Amino acid sequence: MLIKRSIDQFDIPLSSEITPRAVFESRRDFIKQIAAGSMATTALLEMASREVFAQNVGLQKLTAKTNPSYTVPDKTTPYKDATSYNNFYEFGTDKTDPAENAKTLKTRPWSVTIEGEVKKPMTLDIDALTRLAPLEERIYRLRCVEGWSMVIPWVGYSLSELIRKVEPTSNAKFVEFISLADKAQMPGVRSSVLNWPYVEGLRLDEANHPLTLLTLGMYGQILPNQSGAPVRVMVPWKYGFKSAKSIVKIRFVKEQPRTAWNQAAPGEYGFYSNVNPEVDHPRWSQASERRIGEDGFLAKKRKTLMFNGYNDVASLYTGMNLQKFF
Ligand SMILES: Nc1nc2c(c(=O)[nH]1)N[C@H]1C(S)=C(S)[C@@H](COP(=O)(O)O)O[C@H]1N2
Ligand SMILES: [Mo]
């Protein structure tokens, strides 16, 4: 296993290492002109900022049709904000750590194993997974349990498409999502802030809800590493930590999974973790939130919406006490 990984890492060019032609050419011209001393300072600065921009948006394109049924009226968070303020503890606990440290994550080759209570267990490589169903662009709100939020144009398809293909048995009641935990690629995994691997889970009917998105990209491109490349889930009516990043395994099980944050602090992070302005976290209110890139620290916070505004999901919880099943 270890031998195979080292071959994968060094012999196969990673998509993130392949410089798009236009960027390569502008870089070559840039260097030529500097060498010739023929460039004015303003032009130099302009080229340099374009170079930075190219690095931000130079990932492989992922074309998808916008699904107008899945959008929000809110302004989309700028790409730069959405990719420089992240939670991804495998790369450190500071908000800026993932953008700085996730460069070491090797997202190709990558495969996801689907196992457990299914009639057709399978292992799919990332390309097969990407082609499994038509890709859609959906603009979702993401509300972190810490009190901030973003609005992101994700690319993916309903997880139900994949669930249908593997044919869950009648024993399957929950779905577990398991993230990669590799000390060699993920410096945060050497610390014991959480029990690795990061595990999240949903009830099968939640996983089958059309809103639950198997996510392969954002802003028209493959996911940047810090956002959970090459595949994550997005469950927009739940707090952000329910949406596991860099998934390597999806397991169908009988019992409610023991999830990473619930294990770490069961009194603070429930299995359900539906966004709910009426159920406070034991240490802070959940009634309002700060929109990253838009509402500064001093700005008045915006109201948090029940189920993050996704009222369709209410029927999943009829008759349940949401104070108890927080
Ligand atoms: N594997 C893994 N998945 C994770 C996390 C993590 O630390 N590890 N953080 C979660 C939290 S707390 C949030 S708010 C979202 C953040 O997603 P974003 O960085 O794309 O905004 O990812 C979630 N998924
Ligand atoms: Mo979060």
Coordinates of C-alpha atoms and ligand atoms in Angstrom, one line a residue:
M1 CA 0.0 0.0 0.0
L2 CA 2.8 2.3 1.0
I3 CA 4.8 1.4 -2.1
K4 CA 1.8 1.9 -4.4
R5 CA 1.3 5.4 -2.9
S6 CA 4.9 6.5 -3.5
I7 CA 4.6 5.4 -7.1
D8 CA 1.3 7.3 -7.5
Q9 CA 2.8 10.4 -6.0
F10 CA 5.9 10.7 -8.1
D11 CA 5.2 9.1 -11.4
I12 CA 1.9 10.6 -12.4
P13 CA 1.6 14.4 -13.0
L14 CA -1.0 15.9 -10.7
S15 CA -3.7 18.1 -12.3
S16 CA -2.7 20.9 -9.9
E17 CA 0.8 20.8 -11.3
I18 CA -0.2 21.1 -14.9
T19 CA 0.0 24.8 -15.7
P20 CA -2.7 26.0 -18.1
R21 CA -1.2 27.0 -21.4
A22 CA -2.3 30.7 -21.2
V23 CA -0.7 31.0 -17.8
F24 CA 2.5 29.4 -18.9
E25 CA 2.7 31.6 -22.0
S26 CA 2.1 34.8 -20.1
R27 CA 4.6 33.8 -17.5
R28 CA 7.2 33.2 -20.3
D29 CA 6.5 36.6 -21.9
F30 CA 6.7 38.2 -18.4
I31 CA 10.1 36.7 -17.7
K32 CA 11.4 37.7 -21.2
Q33 CA 10.3 41.3 -20.8
I34 CA 11.8 41.6 -17.3
A35 CA 15.1 40.3 -18.8
A36 CA 14.9 42.9 -21.6
G37 CA 14.2 45.6 -19.0
S38 CA 11.4 46.8 -21.2
M39 CA 8.6 46.7 -18.7
A40 CA 7.2 49.7 -16.8
T41 CA 6.6 49.2 -13.1
T42 CA 2.8 49.5 -13.4
A43 CA 2.8 46.8 -16.1
L44 CA 4.9 44.6 -13.9
L45 CA 2.5 45.0 -11.0
E46 CA -0.4 44.3 -13.3
M47 CA 1.2 41.1 -14.6
A48 CA 2.1 40.0 -11.0
S49 CA -1.5 40.4 -9.8
R50 CA -2.8 38.6 -12.9
E51 CA -0.4 35.8 -12.0
V52 CA -1.8 35.5 -8.5
F53 CA -5.3 35.5 -9.9
A54 CA -4.3 32.8 -12.4
Q55 CA -3.1 30.6 -9.5
N56 CA -6.5 31.1 -7.7
V57 CA -8.6 30.2 -10.7
G58 CA -6.2 28.0 -12.7
L59 CA -7.8 24.7 -11.6
Q60 CA -9.3 22.3 -14.1
K61 CA -12.7 23.5 -15.4
L62 CA -15.8 21.6 -14.4
T63 CA -18.7 22.5 -16.7
A64 CA -22.1 22.1 -15.2
K65 CA -25.6 23.3 -16.0
T66 CA -27.0 25.8 -13.4
N67 CA -30.0 24.3 -11.7
P68 CA -32.3 27.2 -11.1
S69 CA -34.3 25.2 -8.5
Y70 CA -31.3 25.3 -6.2
T71 CA -30.2 28.8 -5.7
V72 CA -30.5 31.6 -3.1
P73 CA -31.1 35.3 -3.6
D74 CA -28.0 36.2 -1.6
K75 CA -24.8 37.5 -3.1
T76 CA -22.2 34.8 -3.9
T77 CA -19.1 34.9 -1.6
P78 CA -15.9 36.0 -3.5
Y79 CA -13.8 33.0 -4.5
K80 CA -10.8 34.4 -2.6
D81 CA -12.8 34.6 0.7
A82 CA -14.3 31.2 0.3
T83 CA -10.9 29.6 -0.2
S84 CA -8.9 31.5 2.4
Y85 CA -11.1 31.2 5.5
N86 CA -11.7 27.5 6.0
N87 CA -12.2 24.7 8.5
F88 CA -10.2 21.6 7.6
Y89 CA -8.6 20.4 10.8
E90 CA -6.5 17.8 8.9
F91 CA -4.4 20.8 7.8
G92 CA -4.5 22.8 11.1
T93 CA -7.0 24.5 13.3
D94 CA -6.5 28.2 12.2
K95 CA -8.8 29.5 9.4
T96 CA -5.8 30.2 7.2
D97 CA -4.1 26.9 7.8
P98 CA -6.0 24.9 5.1
A99 CA -5.1 27.3 2.3
E100 CA -1.5 27.3 3.4
N101 CA -1.0 23.6 4.2
A102 CA -3.3 21.7 1.9
K103 CA -1.0 22.1 -1.1
T104 CA 0.6 18.7 0.0
L105 CA -2.7 16.9 -0.6
K106 CA -2.5 14.6 -3.6
T107 CA -5.9 14.5 -5.1
R108 CA -5.0 12.3 -8.1
P109 CA -5.2 9.4 -8.3
W110 CA -8.1 9.2 -5.8
S111 CA -10.8 6.6 -5.3
V112 CA -13.9 6.3 -3.2
T113 CA -15.0 3.0 -1.8
I114 CA -18.7 2.5 -1.2
E115 CA -19.4 -0.5 1.1
G116 CA -21.5 -1.9 3.9
E117 CA -25.2 -2.5 3.6
V118 CA -25.4 -2.4 -0.2
K119 CA -26.1 -5.0 -2.9
K120 CA -23.4 -3.5 -5.2
P121 CA -20.4 -2.3 -3.3
M122 CA -17.9 -0.5 -5.5
T123 CA -14.7 1.5 -5.7
L124 CA -14.9 4.4 -8.1
D125 CA -11.9 6.5 -9.2
I126 CA -12.5 10.2 -9.2
D127 CA -13.1 10.4 -12.9
A128 CA -15.7 7.6 -12.8
L129 CA -17.4 9.3 -9.8
T130 CA -17.4 12.7 -11.7
R131 CA -19.1 11.0 -14.7
L132 CA -21.7 9.0 -12.7
A133 CA -24.4 11.6 -13.1
P134 CA -24.9 14.9 -14.9
L135 CA -23.1 17.7 -13.1
E136 CA -25.2 20.7 -11.8
E137 CA -24.2 24.0 -10.4
R138 CA -26.1 24.9 -7.3
I139 CA -25.7 27.9 -5.1
Y140 CA -26.0 26.9 -1.5
R141 CA -25.6 28.7 1.8
L142 CA -23.0 27.2 4.2
R143 CA -23.5 27.9 7.9
C144 CA -20.7 27.0 10.2
V145 CA -21.6 26.1 13.8
E146 CA -19.2 28.8 14.9
G147 CA -21.5 31.6 13.6
W148 CA -20.2 32.5 10.1
S149 CA -21.6 31.7 6.7
M150 CA -20.8 31.8 3.0
V151 CA -22.7 31.4 -0.3
I152 CA -21.0 29.1 -2.7
P153 CA -21.7 27.9 -6.3
W154 CA -21.0 24.2 -5.9
V155 CA -20.7 21.7 -8.7
G156 CA -22.0 18.1 -8.2
Y157 CA -25.0 16.0 -8.3
S158 CA -27.5 14.7 -5.7
L159 CA -26.0 12.0 -3.6
S160 CA -29.2 10.0 -4.2
E161 CA -27.9 9.3 -7.8
L162 CA -24.9 7.3 -6.3
I163 CA -27.1 5.7 -3.6
R164 CA -29.4 4.4 -6.3
K165 CA -26.5 2.7 -8.1
V166 CA -25.2 0.8 -5.1
E167 CA -28.6 -0.4 -4.0
P168 CA -28.7 -0.2 -0.2
T169 CA -30.1 -3.3 1.5
S170 CA -33.1 -3.0 3.9
N171 CA -30.6 -3.0 6.8
A172 CA -29.1 0.3 5.6
K173 CA -30.4 3.1 7.9
F174 CA -27.5 5.5 8.0
V175 CA -24.6 6.6 5.7
E176 CA -21.1 7.3 7.0
F177 CA -18.7 9.5 5.2
I178 CA -15.0 8.9 6.0
S179 CA -12.3 11.5 5.1
L180 CA -8.7 10.7 4.2
A181 CA -6.4 10.7 7.2
D182 CA -2.8 10.6 6.0
K183 CA -0.1 12.0 8.3
A184 CA 2.3 12.3 5.3
Q185 CA -0.1 14.6 3.4
M186 CA -2.1 16.2 6.2
P187 CA 0.0 17.8 9.0
G188 CA -3.0 18.3 11.3
V189 CA -3.6 14.5 11.6
R190 CA -0.4 14.4 13.7
S191 CA -2.3 16.3 16.4
S192 CA -5.0 14.8 18.5
V193 CA -7.7 17.6 18.3
L194 CA -10.0 15.0 16.8
N195 CA -10.1 11.2 16.5
W196 CA -9.0 10.6 13.0
P197 CA -10.2 9.8 10.4
Y198 CA -12.9 12.6 10.3
V199 CA -16.2 10.8 10.2
E200 CA -19.6 12.3 9.5
G201 CA -23.0 10.7 8.9
L202 CA -26.6 11.2 7.9
R203 CA -29.8 9.2 8.2
L204 CA -30.4 7.4 4.9
D205 CA -33.5 9.6 4.2
E206 CA -31.4 12.7 4.8
A207 CA -28.6 11.3 2.5
N208 CA -31.3 10.7 -0.2
H209 CA -32.8 14.1 0.0
P210 CA -32.2 15.8 -3.3
L211 CA -30.5 18.8 -1.6
T212 CA -27.6 16.6 -0.4
L213 CA -24.9 17.2 -2.9
L214 CA -22.0 15.0 -3.8
T215 CA -19.7 17.8 -4.5
L216 CA -16.8 17.7 -7.0
G217 CA -16.3 21.4 -7.7
M218 CA -17.0 25.0 -7.0
Y219 CA -17.0 28.3 -9.0
G220 CA -16.9 26.2 -12.3
Q221 CA -13.8 24.3 -11.4
I222 CA -12.7 21.2 -9.5
L223 CA -12.5 21.8 -5.7
P224 CA -9.3 23.5 -4.4
N225 CA -7.6 21.3 -1.8
Q226 CA -8.6 23.4 1.1
S227 CA -12.3 23.1 0.2
G228 CA -12.2 19.3 0.4
A229 CA -10.8 18.1 -3.0
P230 CA -11.4 16.0 -4.8
V231 CA -14.8 15.1 -3.4
R232 CA -16.9 16.1 -0.4
V233 CA -20.6 16.3 0.5
M234 CA -22.6 19.5 1.0
V235 CA -25.6 19.2 3.3
P236 CA -26.8 22.9 3.2
W237 CA -29.5 22.7 6.0
K238 CA -27.0 21.4 8.6
Y239 CA -24.0 23.0 10.2
G240 CA -20.9 23.0 8.1
F241 CA -19.1 20.2 10.0
K242 CA -21.7 17.7 8.7
S243 CA -20.3 18.2 5.2
A244 CA -17.1 16.0 5.3
K245 CA -14.2 16.9 3.0
S246 CA -11.8 14.8 0.9
I247 CA -13.9 11.6 1.3
V248 CA -12.4 8.2 0.7
K249 CA -15.1 5.9 2.0
I250 CA -18.9 6.0 2.0
R251 CA -20.3 3.2 4.3
F252 CA -24.0 2.2 4.6
V253 CA -24.7 1.0 8.2
K254 CA -27.5 -0.1 10.5
E255 CA -26.6 2.0 13.5
Q256 CA -26.2 5.7 13.9
P257 CA -22.5 6.4 13.2
R258 CA -20.1 7.7 15.8
T259 CA -19.1 11.0 14.2
A260 CA -15.9 13.0 14.9
W261 CA -17.4 16.1 16.4
N262 CA -20.1 14.3 18.3
Q263 CA -17.5 12.0 19.9
A264 CA -15.2 14.9 20.7
A265 CA -17.9 17.0 22.5
P266 CA -21.3 15.2 22.6
G267 CA -23.0 18.0 24.6
E268 CA -22.0 20.6 22.0
Y269 CA -22.3 18.9 18.6
G270 CA -25.3 16.6 18.0
F271 CA -25.7 14.0 15.3
Y272 CA -28.4 15.9 13.6
S273 CA -26.9 19.4 13.8
N274 CA -29.7 21.0 11.7
V275 CA -29.2 24.8 11.5
N276 CA -31.6 26.1 14.1
P277 CA -31.6 29.7 15.4
E278 CA -33.7 28.6 18.4
V279 CA -31.3 26.0 19.7
D280 CA -28.2 27.6 21.1
H281 CA -24.8 26.0 21.3
P282 CA -24.0 25.6 25.0
R283 CA -21.4 28.4 24.7
W284 CA -23.0 30.8 22.2
S285 CA -26.2 31.8 20.5
Q286 CA -27.1 30.4 17.1
A287 CA -29.6 33.2 16.4
S288 CA -27.4 35.2 14.0
E289 CA -24.4 34.9 11.8
R290 CA -21.7 36.8 10.0
R291 CA -21.4 36.5 6.2
I292 CA -17.7 36.0 5.3
G293 CA -16.4 38.6 2.8
E294 CA -19.4 40.8 3.3
D295 CA -20.3 41.6 6.9
G296 CA -17.2 42.9 8.8
F297 CA -16.6 42.1 12.4
L298 CA -18.3 45.4 13.4
A299 CA -21.3 45.0 11.1
K300 CA -24.7 44.0 12.5
K301 CA -25.1 40.3 12.1
R302 CA -27.7 38.7 9.9
K303 CA -30.5 36.5 11.3
T304 CA -29.9 32.7 11.0
L305 CA -32.8 30.9 9.3
M306 CA -34.4 27.7 10.4
F307 CA -32.8 24.8 8.4
N308 CA -30.6 27.6 7.0
G309 CA -33.6 28.6 4.9
Y310 CA -34.1 25.1 3.4
N311 CA -37.7 24.6 4.7
D312 CA -38.3 21.7 2.4
V313 CA -36.4 19.4 4.7
A314 CA -38.8 20.0 7.6
S315 CA -40.8 16.9 6.7
L316 CA -37.8 14.8 7.5
Y317 CA -38.2 15.7 11.1
T318 CA -41.9 15.7 11.8
G319 CA -42.7 14.6 15.3
M320 CA -39.1 15.0 16.4
N321 CA -38.1 17.2 19.3
L322 CA -35.3 19.3 17.7
Q323 CA -34.2 20.6 21.1
K324 CA -33.4 17.0 22.1
F325 CA -32.2 15.8 18.7
F326 CA -30.0 18.8 18.2
Ligands
LIG1 N1 -12.6 16.2 6.8 C1 -13.0 17.4 7.2 N2 -14.2 17.8 6.8 C2 -14.7 19.0 7.2 C3 -14.0 19.7 8.2 C4 -12.8 19.2 8.7 O1 -12.1 19.7 9.6 N3 -12.3 18.0 8.2 N4 -14.5 20.9 8.7 C5 -16.0 21.1 8.6 C6 -16.4 22.4 9.0 S1 -16.4 22.8 10.6 C7 -17.0 23.3 8.0 S2 -17.7 24.8 8.5 C8 -16.9 23.0 6.6 C9 -16.1 24.2 5.9 O2 -16.2 24.1 4.5 P1 -15.5 25.2 3.7 O3 -14.0 25.3 4.1 O4 -15.6 24.8 2.3 O5 -16.2 26.5 4.0 O6 -16.2 21.8 6.3 C10 -16.5 20.7 7.2 N5 -15.8 19.5 6.7
MO2 MO -17.8 24.6 10.9

